[in-house]
Amino acid sequence: ALNAAAHPPAAYNDSVLFKEAEEVYRLGKQAYWQVNITESAVLAASGEGNSSNSSNKTYTAEEIEEIRKHDVEELLKTREALREAMGTKWQNDNFLGMRSAKCEGLSSTDPQCMDDVGVSISVYDDGANQVLVFHSGFAQNDYEYIMWLNKLWILDSFEDKMILVWSIGAQQKFTKAMLERRGAVEVERHIRCAYNDTEFKIAPDMEALATAADIPMQQLNDQGLWALVKRIVRVILPEDRQIQIAKEIYLTGSGVGGMHAAFASMMLVKADDAKYLTYVIAGVGWECAARRLHKADFTTFQTHDQLHIYTHVADAYGTALDRMHGTVCLFGIKNFSGSPAQEFCSAAVGHSGPELFYRGAEPTTVKDKEAEDAELRAKYDAYVQVITAGQKNFDACHYYTHSAWYAAMLFTDENVLMLDGKTDGGCGYREPIPEEDKLKQCPVTHANEECKLLLIKDSKLPVAAMAITALSMT
């Protein structure tokens, strides 16, 4: 509930949280409108309590916008009710970053606006307990940041991991259609190399963000948004806080906020020798990225039993994108089969990482190779239709599975989240990758070398010259 309440009002403007879930609304499969979030979790999880149409009717663009509007209004209403119930216990919001022009007059304790770039942490304090709530970002900024962190993993490991968690974690069949879904090598490599060549940025204007946050540019380039997050953490939890504060401290977050909560938790262990229970809800995988980028601030390869991760069985951001360690609990297995979430998620399994995550323009290599391969254009155009459908289904899948709201709704069912904190998909401790990664669990991609082959123009073998050379050697 704290993670759901942390989303600022701007997150709901123009349905930004759900702008990529058009398929959900086109088919009337929304999870929140016409569902009482706090009382109808079981119905919602099975797809029976919303306006989900059993007739498989599709809606017009105008109807889609109306459905989306009502879905968002339901969440805003619930958010306000949660904050009102917490009263002054919801102490403040802390923003660090670059304010947009229309919000430049706001203070650091005002909520984040739609076009602001930075990070936010909210504080809930009831006198005995203090909870730091690490916010997720907005859609496009989150996408760029996740791609910046996990490019290697998406190129090398995502596809196989997604198949594995679908079969084992979600307990679903891996079908023949899924096996055949990935494009043939000769067409998939164009998307793969275009993705590999894309320079992802954590902010549209890095220099402006560094100036606004008073962070050295090099630190921002090297550490990403973590450089901002740890600055706010030290404002809320100064090093002498044990003297100042005598209360239980907890950390939590969802989306990239869940990842940042885990980072902060591990940093406080190393810097302050303080372990605080940390709860990551619908988070993003982080272990290999953290080993590569943040080893100066915390140690990933030691035991971090203070970390408790709750991930939907079909949330690829939490189960197939990088790794997490600590106590990992999978939820959502109950009523998953046959649900709208299962329908959308199943239609994305089998695609490669670049096929699902590359959202850029047509690769230049396609046009370059057309003259040499008369069939390439037809093959590629048909291929694009397939992966576009896969991307829409992947986004629709995560409207449900990668959402703090959807998790909160499912958690009201005691058969999904039990009283002891265990879940319907099971809980277990996952060991971290050892300091020396002998099993190569963190990827090192060969995409650069492979993609150089695309730049080589095909040429006919010089048969006549080869024959003359061969004869001269006899």
Short mmCIF file of C-alpha atoms in Angstrom, two decimals:
data_model
loop_
_atom_site.label_atom_id
_atom_site.label_comp_id
_atom_site.label_asym_id
_atom_site.label_seq_id
_atom_site.Cartn_x
_atom_site.Cartn_y
_atom_site.Cartn_z
CA ALA A 1 0.00 0.00 0.00
CA LEU A 2 2.86 2.42 0.79
CA ASN A 3 4.40 1.78 -2.62
CA ALA A 4 1.09 2.35 -4.36
CA ALA A 5 0.46 5.55 -2.40
CA ALA A 6 3.94 6.83 -3.26
CA HIS A 7 3.12 7.37 -6.94
CA PRO A 8 2.72 11.16 -7.37
CA PRO A 9 -0.44 12.52 -9.02
CA ALA A 10 1.60 13.36 -12.14
CA ALA A 11 2.12 9.65 -12.73
CA TYR A 12 -1.54 9.36 -13.66
CA ASN A 13 -1.77 12.36 -15.99
CA ASP A 14 -2.69 11.23 -19.50
CA SER A 15 -2.63 7.68 -18.18
CA VAL A 16 1.16 7.69 -18.39
CA LEU A 17 1.48 4.56 -16.25
CA PHE A 18 -0.58 2.66 -18.78
CA LYS A 19 0.16 4.36 -22.09
CA GLU A 20 1.83 1.19 -23.35
CA ALA A 21 -1.03 -1.08 -22.30
CA GLU A 22 -3.28 -0.31 -25.25
CA GLU A 23 -4.05 -3.99 -25.83
CA VAL A 24 -5.44 -4.28 -22.30
CA TYR A 25 -7.92 -1.49 -22.92
CA ARG A 26 -8.65 -2.43 -26.53
CA LEU A 27 -9.94 -5.77 -25.26
CA GLY A 28 -11.56 -4.35 -22.11
CA LYS A 29 -9.30 -6.34 -19.77
CA GLN A 30 -8.51 -3.53 -17.31
CA ALA A 31 -7.79 -4.54 -13.73
CA TYR A 32 -9.01 -1.59 -11.66
CA TRP A 33 -12.10 0.17 -13.04
CA GLN A 34 -15.31 -1.53 -11.90
CA VAL A 35 -13.24 -3.40 -9.35
CA ASN A 36 -13.12 -2.36 -5.71
CA ILE A 37 -9.37 -2.65 -5.17
CA THR A 38 -9.54 -3.39 -1.47
CA GLU A 39 -12.44 -5.83 -1.53
CA SER A 40 -12.41 -7.69 -4.83
CA ALA A 41 -8.85 -8.94 -5.25
CA VAL A 42 -9.84 -12.53 -5.88
CA LEU A 43 -12.32 -11.60 -8.59
CA ALA A 44 -9.85 -9.22 -10.18
CA ALA A 45 -7.09 -11.81 -10.17
CA SER A 46 -9.31 -14.26 -12.00
CA GLY A 47 -10.53 -11.62 -14.45
CA GLU A 48 -14.13 -11.93 -13.28
CA GLY A 49 -14.58 -8.73 -11.29
CA ASN A 50 -13.83 -6.14 -13.96
CA SER A 51 -15.39 -5.25 -17.24
CA SER A 52 -13.25 -7.91 -18.90
CA ASN A 53 -15.40 -9.04 -21.70
CA SER A 54 -15.92 -12.72 -22.13
CA SER A 55 -17.23 -11.98 -25.62
CA ASN A 56 -13.75 -10.79 -26.70
CA LYS A 57 -15.21 -7.55 -28.00
CA THR A 58 -12.70 -4.94 -29.11
CA TYR A 59 -13.21 -1.25 -28.40
CA THR A 60 -12.81 1.87 -30.53
CA ALA A 61 -10.13 4.49 -29.89
CA GLU A 62 -12.68 6.73 -28.15
CA GLU A 63 -13.90 3.86 -25.96
CA ILE A 64 -10.31 2.88 -25.12
CA GLU A 65 -9.59 6.39 -23.86
CA GLU A 66 -12.76 6.34 -21.77
CA ILE A 67 -11.88 2.99 -20.20
CA ARG A 68 -8.33 4.14 -19.53
CA LYS A 69 -9.59 7.36 -17.96
CA HIS A 70 -11.84 5.47 -15.56
CA ASP A 71 -9.10 2.97 -14.72
CA VAL A 72 -6.77 5.81 -13.75
CA GLU A 73 -9.48 7.65 -11.79
CA GLU A 74 -10.02 4.51 -9.70
CA LEU A 75 -6.33 4.40 -8.79
CA LEU A 76 -6.15 8.13 -8.04
CA LYS A 77 -9.17 7.84 -5.77
CA THR A 78 -7.58 4.93 -3.91
CA ARG A 79 -4.23 6.75 -3.68
CA GLU A 80 -5.89 9.77 -2.07
CA ALA A 81 -7.80 7.53 0.35
CA LEU A 82 -4.57 5.81 1.40
CA ARG A 83 -2.75 9.09 1.98
CA GLU A 84 -5.69 10.55 3.87
CA ALA A 85 -5.82 7.48 6.12
CA MET A 86 -2.11 7.86 6.89
CA GLY A 87 -2.52 11.56 7.73
CA THR A 88 0.62 13.15 9.14
CA LYS A 89 2.30 9.77 9.31
CA TRP A 90 3.04 10.28 5.63
CA GLN A 91 5.77 12.69 6.57
CA ASN A 92 7.14 14.04 3.29
CA ASP A 93 8.33 13.41 -0.24
CA ASN A 94 11.96 14.11 -1.10
CA PHE A 95 12.89 14.90 -4.72
CA LEU A 96 16.37 15.42 -6.15
CA GLY A 97 16.90 16.23 -9.79
CA MET A 98 15.89 18.64 -12.51
CA ARG A 99 12.50 20.33 -12.33
CA SER A 100 10.65 21.03 -15.57
CA ALA A 101 9.88 24.62 -16.53
CA LYS A 102 6.30 24.50 -15.25
CA CYS A 103 7.41 23.07 -11.88
CA GLU A 104 10.68 24.94 -11.32
CA GLY A 105 9.24 26.85 -8.36
CA LEU A 106 8.49 23.72 -6.33
CA SER A 107 10.64 22.71 -3.37
CA SER A 108 12.48 19.43 -2.91
CA THR A 109 9.67 18.15 -0.66
CA ASP A 110 6.97 18.67 -3.28
CA PRO A 111 5.90 15.69 -5.41
CA GLN A 112 7.65 14.97 -8.69
CA CYS A 113 6.03 16.50 -11.79
CA MET A 114 5.44 14.79 -15.11
CA ASP A 115 8.49 16.19 -16.93
CA ASP A 116 10.85 16.34 -13.94
CA VAL A 117 13.94 14.14 -14.22
CA GLY A 118 15.37 12.69 -11.03
CA VAL A 119 14.51 10.46 -8.09
CA SER A 120 12.13 10.61 -5.13
CA ILE A 121 11.93 8.98 -1.71
CA SER A 122 8.94 9.36 0.60
CA VAL A 123 9.02 8.93 4.37
CA TYR A 124 6.28 7.32 6.45
CA ASP A 125 6.77 7.75 10.21
CA ASP A 126 4.34 6.67 12.92
CA GLY A 127 6.68 7.46 15.81
CA ALA A 128 7.86 3.89 16.39
CA ASN A 129 8.58 2.97 12.77
CA GLN A 130 10.10 4.90 9.90
CA VAL A 131 9.69 3.60 6.34
CA LEU A 132 11.62 4.95 3.37
CA VAL A 133 9.60 4.45 0.17
CA PHE A 134 11.73 4.59 -2.98
CA HIS A 135 9.69 5.73 -5.97
CA SER A 136 9.69 4.20 -9.42
CA GLY A 137 10.05 6.68 -12.26
CA PHE A 138 7.86 7.52 -15.21
CA ALA A 139 7.47 5.30 -18.23
CA GLN A 140 10.03 6.63 -20.74
CA ASN A 141 12.68 7.62 -18.18
CA ASP A 142 12.36 4.24 -16.49
CA TYR A 143 12.72 2.46 -19.85
CA GLU A 144 15.90 4.34 -20.77
CA TYR A 145 17.39 3.77 -17.31
CA ILE A 146 16.58 0.04 -17.30
CA MET A 147 18.06 -0.32 -20.79
CA TRP A 148 21.18 1.59 -19.70
CA LEU A 149 21.63 -0.76 -16.75
CA ASN A 150 20.77 -4.06 -18.41
CA LYS A 151 21.83 -3.83 -22.05
CA LEU A 152 24.30 -6.71 -21.73
CA TRP A 153 21.76 -8.94 -20.02
CA ILE A 154 19.07 -8.24 -22.63
CA LEU A 155 21.47 -9.10 -25.45
CA ASP A 156 22.87 -12.24 -23.88
CA SER A 157 20.65 -13.77 -21.18
CA PHE A 158 17.07 -12.44 -21.17
CA GLU A 159 15.51 -14.83 -23.70
CA ASP A 160 16.64 -18.06 -22.01
CA LYS A 161 15.85 -16.76 -18.52
CA MET A 162 12.32 -15.74 -19.53
CA ILE A 163 11.63 -19.23 -20.89
CA LEU A 164 13.01 -20.78 -17.70
CA VAL A 165 10.90 -18.72 -15.30
CA TRP A 166 7.80 -19.22 -17.47
CA SER A 167 8.19 -22.98 -17.27
CA ILE A 168 9.33 -23.29 -13.64
CA GLY A 169 8.26 -20.15 -11.77
CA ALA A 170 4.92 -19.59 -13.49
CA GLN A 171 4.40 -23.35 -13.97
CA GLN A 172 3.23 -22.86 -17.56
CA LYS A 173 3.78 -24.95 -20.68
CA PHE A 174 6.42 -23.90 -23.18
CA THR A 175 4.58 -24.47 -26.44
CA LYS A 176 5.62 -25.10 -30.02
CA ALA A 177 4.36 -21.62 -30.94
CA MET A 178 6.70 -20.10 -28.35
CA LEU A 179 9.61 -22.14 -29.68
CA GLU A 180 9.01 -20.78 -33.19
CA ARG A 181 8.30 -17.18 -32.15
CA ARG A 182 11.84 -15.81 -32.30
CA GLY A 183 12.86 -14.54 -35.71
CA ALA A 184 15.32 -16.38 -37.93
CA VAL A 185 18.94 -15.35 -37.41
CA GLU A 186 19.17 -13.48 -40.71
CA VAL A 187 16.36 -11.08 -39.73
CA GLU A 188 16.67 -11.04 -35.93
CA ARG A 189 20.28 -9.89 -36.12
CA HIS A 190 19.17 -6.57 -37.67
CA ILE A 191 17.10 -5.77 -34.58
CA ARG A 192 19.77 -7.18 -32.27
CA CYS A 193 22.50 -5.00 -33.75
CA ALA A 194 20.29 -1.90 -33.84
CA TYR A 195 19.59 -2.44 -30.14
CA ASN A 196 23.30 -3.00 -29.48
CA ASP A 197 24.13 0.27 -31.26
CA THR A 198 21.54 2.31 -29.34
CA GLU A 199 23.02 4.68 -26.78
CA PHE A 200 20.60 4.73 -23.88
CA LYS A 201 20.65 7.76 -21.57
CA ILE A 202 19.40 8.06 -18.02
CA ALA A 203 18.25 11.62 -18.77
CA PRO A 204 17.57 13.63 -21.95
CA ASP A 205 20.03 16.32 -20.79
CA MET A 206 22.73 14.82 -18.61
CA GLU A 207 24.60 18.08 -18.01
CA ALA A 208 21.44 19.88 -16.88
CA LEU A 209 20.58 17.03 -14.50
CA ALA A 210 24.10 16.99 -13.03
CA THR A 211 23.92 20.75 -12.46
CA ALA A 212 20.44 20.67 -10.94
CA ALA A 213 21.32 17.80 -8.58
CA ASP A 214 24.80 19.20 -7.82
CA ILE A 215 26.34 15.87 -8.81
CA PRO A 216 29.66 15.64 -10.70
CA MET A 217 29.02 14.77 -14.34
CA GLN A 218 31.44 11.85 -14.27
CA GLN A 219 29.71 10.36 -11.23
CA LEU A 220 26.34 10.61 -12.99
CA ASN A 221 27.75 8.96 -16.12
CA ASP A 222 29.32 6.14 -14.10
CA GLN A 223 26.61 5.47 -11.52
CA GLY A 224 23.37 6.60 -13.11
CA LEU A 225 20.50 7.65 -10.87
CA TRP A 226 22.04 5.81 -7.92
CA ALA A 227 24.32 8.85 -7.52
CA LEU A 228 21.19 10.90 -6.69
CA VAL A 229 19.49 8.22 -4.61
CA LYS A 230 22.35 7.82 -2.13
CA ARG A 231 22.46 11.60 -1.66
CA ILE A 232 18.79 11.66 -0.55
CA VAL A 233 19.30 8.60 1.66
CA ARG A 234 21.99 10.43 3.59
CA VAL A 235 19.68 13.42 4.10
CA ILE A 236 17.01 11.16 5.61
CA LEU A 237 19.40 8.79 7.39
CA PRO A 238 22.50 10.77 8.39
CA GLU A 239 25.43 8.81 9.75
CA ASP A 240 24.70 9.91 13.35
CA ARG A 241 21.03 8.83 13.17
CA GLN A 242 21.47 6.10 15.83
CA ILE A 243 21.95 8.90 18.35
CA GLN A 244 19.13 11.02 16.95
CA ILE A 245 16.51 8.35 16.30
CA ALA A 246 15.40 5.37 18.36
CA LYS A 247 12.91 3.65 16.05
CA GLU A 248 12.63 0.73 13.66
CA ILE A 249 13.66 1.62 10.12
CA TYR A 250 12.43 -0.15 6.99
CA LEU A 251 13.11 0.34 3.28
CA THR A 252 10.75 -0.48 0.43
CA GLY A 253 10.18 0.34 -3.22
CA SER A 254 8.66 -0.87 -6.48
CA GLY A 255 9.92 -0.80 -10.06
CA VAL A 256 13.35 0.84 -10.23
CA GLY A 257 12.49 2.17 -6.77
CA GLY A 258 12.67 -1.41 -5.51
CA MET A 259 16.11 -1.77 -7.02
CA HIS A 260 17.22 1.49 -5.39
CA ALA A 261 15.84 0.31 -2.03
CA ALA A 262 17.99 -2.82 -2.31
CA PHE A 263 21.04 -0.72 -3.26
CA ALA A 264 20.49 1.58 -0.26
CA SER A 265 20.01 -1.37 2.06
CA MET A 266 23.31 -2.92 0.98
CA MET A 267 25.09 0.44 1.19
CA LEU A 268 23.95 0.94 4.78
CA VAL A 269 25.28 -2.50 5.69
CA LYS A 270 28.71 -1.64 4.34
CA ALA A 271 28.91 1.99 5.44
CA ASP A 272 27.11 1.86 8.81
CA ASP A 273 27.07 -1.83 9.72
CA ALA A 274 23.29 -1.48 9.92
CA LYS A 275 20.85 -4.03 8.53
CA TYR A 276 17.32 -2.76 7.87
CA LEU A 277 14.54 -5.01 6.66
CA THR A 278 13.97 -4.15 3.01
CA TYR A 279 10.92 -5.11 0.96
CA VAL A 280 11.09 -4.95 -2.84
CA ILE A 281 7.65 -5.18 -4.47
CA ALA A 282 7.42 -5.70 -8.26
CA GLY A 283 11.03 -4.59 -8.61
CA VAL A 284 13.68 -4.73 -11.33
CA GLY A 285 16.60 -7.17 -11.30
CA TRP A 286 19.90 -5.59 -10.32
CA GLU A 287 22.69 -7.93 -9.19
CA CYS A 288 24.94 -8.06 -12.27
CA ALA A 289 24.45 -4.35 -13.01
CA ALA A 290 25.35 -3.52 -9.40
CA ARG A 291 28.50 -5.67 -9.53
CA ARG A 292 29.60 -3.77 -12.61
CA LEU A 293 28.71 -0.22 -11.55
CA HIS A 294 28.41 0.15 -7.78
CA LYS A 295 31.01 -2.07 -6.09
CA ALA A 296 32.58 0.97 -4.41
CA ASP A 297 29.36 1.66 -2.47
CA PHE A 298 28.26 -1.84 -1.46
CA THR A 299 29.11 -5.51 -1.72
CA THR A 300 26.71 -7.73 -3.64
CA PHE A 301 28.45 -11.05 -2.98
CA GLN A 302 27.94 -11.18 0.79
CA THR A 303 24.81 -12.50 2.49
CA HIS A 304 22.02 -9.94 2.54
CA ASP A 305 19.28 -11.70 4.46
CA GLN A 306 17.60 -8.36 5.16
CA LEU A 307 16.38 -8.27 1.55
CA HIS A 308 12.86 -9.58 0.92
CA ILE A 309 11.73 -9.57 -2.70
CA TYR A 310 8.13 -10.09 -3.85
CA THR A 311 7.79 -10.69 -7.58
CA HIS A 312 4.87 -11.85 -9.71
CA VAL A 313 5.58 -15.20 -11.35
CA ALA A 314 5.23 -13.60 -14.81
CA ASP A 315 7.00 -10.30 -14.16
CA ALA A 316 9.96 -10.52 -16.53
CA TYR A 317 11.47 -7.33 -15.09
CA GLY A 318 11.84 -9.07 -11.74
CA THR A 319 12.40 -12.69 -12.77
CA ALA A 320 14.13 -12.65 -16.18
CA LEU A 321 15.96 -9.31 -16.23
CA ASP A 322 19.23 -9.65 -14.31
CA ARG A 323 19.18 -11.37 -10.91
CA MET A 324 18.20 -10.59 -7.32
CA HIS A 325 19.38 -12.24 -4.13
CA GLY A 326 17.90 -12.42 -0.67
CA THR A 327 14.58 -14.03 0.25
CA VAL A 328 12.62 -14.14 -3.01
CA CYS A 329 8.86 -14.79 -2.89
CA LEU A 330 6.91 -15.45 -6.07
CA PHE A 331 3.21 -14.59 -6.05
CA GLY A 332 0.26 -14.65 -8.42
CA ILE A 333 0.25 -18.35 -9.33
CA LYS A 334 -3.31 -18.67 -8.05
CA ASN A 335 -5.81 -18.05 -10.86
CA PHE A 336 -3.00 -17.11 -13.26
CA SER A 337 -3.85 -19.80 -15.81
CA GLY A 338 -6.69 -18.55 -17.98
CA SER A 339 -6.44 -14.97 -16.70
CA PRO A 340 -5.96 -11.89 -18.93
CA ALA A 341 -2.42 -11.59 -17.55
CA GLN A 342 -1.58 -15.14 -18.60
CA GLU A 343 -3.09 -14.54 -22.04
CA PHE A 344 -0.90 -11.51 -22.71
CA CYS A 345 2.26 -12.86 -21.08
CA SER A 346 2.13 -16.15 -22.97
CA ALA A 347 2.08 -14.27 -26.27
CA ALA A 348 5.48 -12.68 -25.52
CA VAL A 349 7.41 -15.76 -24.36
CA GLY A 350 9.93 -17.02 -26.91
CA HIS A 351 10.99 -13.66 -28.31
CA SER A 352 14.59 -12.55 -27.86
CA GLY A 353 15.46 -9.63 -25.58
CA PRO A 354 16.18 -7.20 -28.45
CA GLU A 355 12.92 -8.16 -30.16
CA LEU A 356 10.94 -7.12 -27.08
CA PHE A 357 12.96 -4.10 -25.97
CA TYR A 358 14.14 -2.41 -29.18
CA ARG A 359 11.64 0.38 -29.89
CA GLY A 360 13.70 2.49 -32.31
CA ALA A 361 13.58 3.20 -36.02
CA GLU A 362 14.09 0.60 -38.72
CA PRO A 363 17.72 -0.56 -38.64
CA THR A 364 19.83 1.03 -41.36
CA THR A 365 21.32 -2.39 -42.10
CA VAL A 366 17.99 -3.55 -43.58
CA LYS A 367 18.10 -0.88 -46.28
CA ASP A 368 21.80 -1.48 -46.84
CA LYS A 369 21.27 -5.20 -47.44
CA GLU A 370 18.10 -4.95 -49.56
CA ALA A 371 20.00 -4.62 -52.82
CA GLU A 372 21.94 -7.81 -52.09
CA ASP A 373 19.01 -9.87 -50.82
CA ALA A 374 15.83 -9.53 -52.87
CA GLU A 375 13.78 -11.43 -50.28
CA LEU A 376 14.99 -9.47 -47.25
CA ARG A 377 12.38 -6.67 -47.42
CA ALA A 378 9.42 -9.06 -47.50
CA LYS A 379 10.94 -11.18 -44.74
CA TYR A 380 11.68 -8.18 -42.57
CA ASP A 381 8.25 -6.55 -43.01
CA ALA A 382 6.52 -9.79 -41.99
CA TYR A 383 8.94 -10.15 -39.09
CA VAL A 384 8.21 -6.63 -37.82
CA GLN A 385 4.50 -7.43 -37.62
CA VAL A 386 5.29 -10.44 -35.44
CA ILE A 387 7.61 -8.63 -33.03
CA THR A 388 5.30 -5.60 -32.82
CA ALA A 389 2.55 -7.91 -31.62
CA GLY A 390 5.02 -9.45 -29.18
CA GLN A 391 5.94 -6.04 -27.80
CA LYS A 392 2.27 -5.07 -27.32
CA ASN A 393 1.59 -8.31 -25.48
CA PHE A 394 4.74 -7.91 -23.38
CA ASP A 395 3.64 -4.41 -22.33
CA ALA A 396 0.10 -5.58 -21.63
CA CYS A 397 1.45 -8.47 -19.54
CA HIS A 398 3.37 -6.05 -17.33
CA TYR A 399 0.41 -3.73 -16.86
CA TYR A 400 -0.59 -6.48 -14.43
CA THR A 401 2.54 -8.26 -13.31
CA HIS A 402 4.93 -5.31 -12.87
CA SER A 403 2.58 -3.12 -10.86
CA ALA A 404 2.57 -2.25 -7.16
CA TRP A 405 -1.18 -1.66 -7.48
CA TYR A 406 -1.85 -5.10 -8.91
CA ALA A 407 0.38 -6.66 -6.24
CA ALA A 408 -1.51 -4.79 -3.50
CA MET A 409 -4.77 -6.03 -4.93
CA LEU A 410 -3.62 -9.65 -5.03
CA PHE A 411 -2.13 -9.43 -1.54
CA THR A 412 -5.58 -8.86 -0.02
CA ASP A 413 -6.18 -12.56 -0.71
CA GLU A 414 -4.73 -14.55 2.20
CA ASN A 415 -4.19 -17.49 -0.15
CA VAL A 416 -1.77 -15.34 -2.19
CA LEU A 417 0.03 -13.59 0.68
CA MET A 418 -0.13 -15.62 3.87
CA LEU A 419 0.02 -14.20 7.39
CA ASP A 420 3.63 -15.36 7.78
CA GLY A 421 4.73 -13.41 4.69
CA LYS A 422 4.98 -16.45 2.43
CA THR A 423 3.28 -16.50 -0.95
CA ASP A 424 1.35 -18.84 -3.23
CA GLY A 425 4.33 -19.20 -5.59
CA GLY A 426 6.73 -20.07 -2.77
CA CYS A 427 9.62 -18.32 -1.00
CA GLY A 428 13.28 -19.21 -0.74
CA TYR A 429 16.66 -17.65 -0.11
CA ARG A 430 18.76 -17.04 -3.22
CA GLU A 431 22.48 -16.90 -2.71
CA PRO A 432 24.40 -14.04 -4.30
CA ILE A 433 26.87 -14.61 -7.11
CA PRO A 434 30.30 -15.24 -5.50
CA GLU A 435 32.96 -12.56 -5.72
CA GLU A 436 34.61 -14.57 -8.47
CA ASP A 437 31.91 -15.37 -11.00
CA LYS A 438 33.36 -18.72 -12.10
CA LEU A 439 30.04 -19.86 -13.63
CA LYS A 440 29.77 -16.65 -15.68
CA GLN A 441 26.29 -15.91 -14.37
CA CYS A 442 26.71 -12.27 -15.37
CA PRO A 443 26.80 -11.87 -19.15
CA VAL A 444 29.58 -10.63 -21.38
CA THR A 445 28.00 -10.18 -24.81
CA HIS A 446 29.71 -10.76 -28.14
CA ALA A 447 27.22 -8.56 -30.00
CA ASN A 448 29.86 -6.04 -31.07
CA GLU A 449 31.85 -8.67 -32.92
CA GLU A 450 28.76 -10.36 -34.37
CA CYS A 451 27.29 -7.10 -35.61
CA LYS A 452 30.43 -6.14 -37.50
CA LEU A 453 29.51 -8.93 -39.92
CA LEU A 454 26.42 -6.97 -40.95
CA LEU A 455 28.61 -4.13 -42.17
CA ILE A 456 30.49 -6.40 -44.57
CA LYS A 457 28.98 -6.32 -48.03
CA ASP A 458 28.33 -9.71 -49.56
CA SER A 459 30.37 -10.34 -52.70
CA LYS A 460 30.52 -13.16 -55.19
CA LEU A 461 33.42 -15.56 -54.91
CA PRO A 462 36.09 -14.90 -57.59
CA VAL A 463 35.69 -18.38 -59.07
CA ALA A 464 37.80 -17.80 -62.19
CA ALA A 465 40.72 -16.32 -60.26
CA MET A 466 40.52 -19.14 -57.71
CA ALA A 467 40.66 -21.73 -60.50
CA ILE A 468 43.68 -20.13 -62.13
CA THR A 469 45.46 -19.96 -58.77
CA ALA A 470 44.69 -23.58 -58.01
CA LEU A 471 45.91 -24.76 -61.43
CA SER A 472 49.13 -22.79 -61.09
CA MET A 473 49.90 -24.64 -57.86
CA THR A 474 49.71 -28.09 -59.48
#
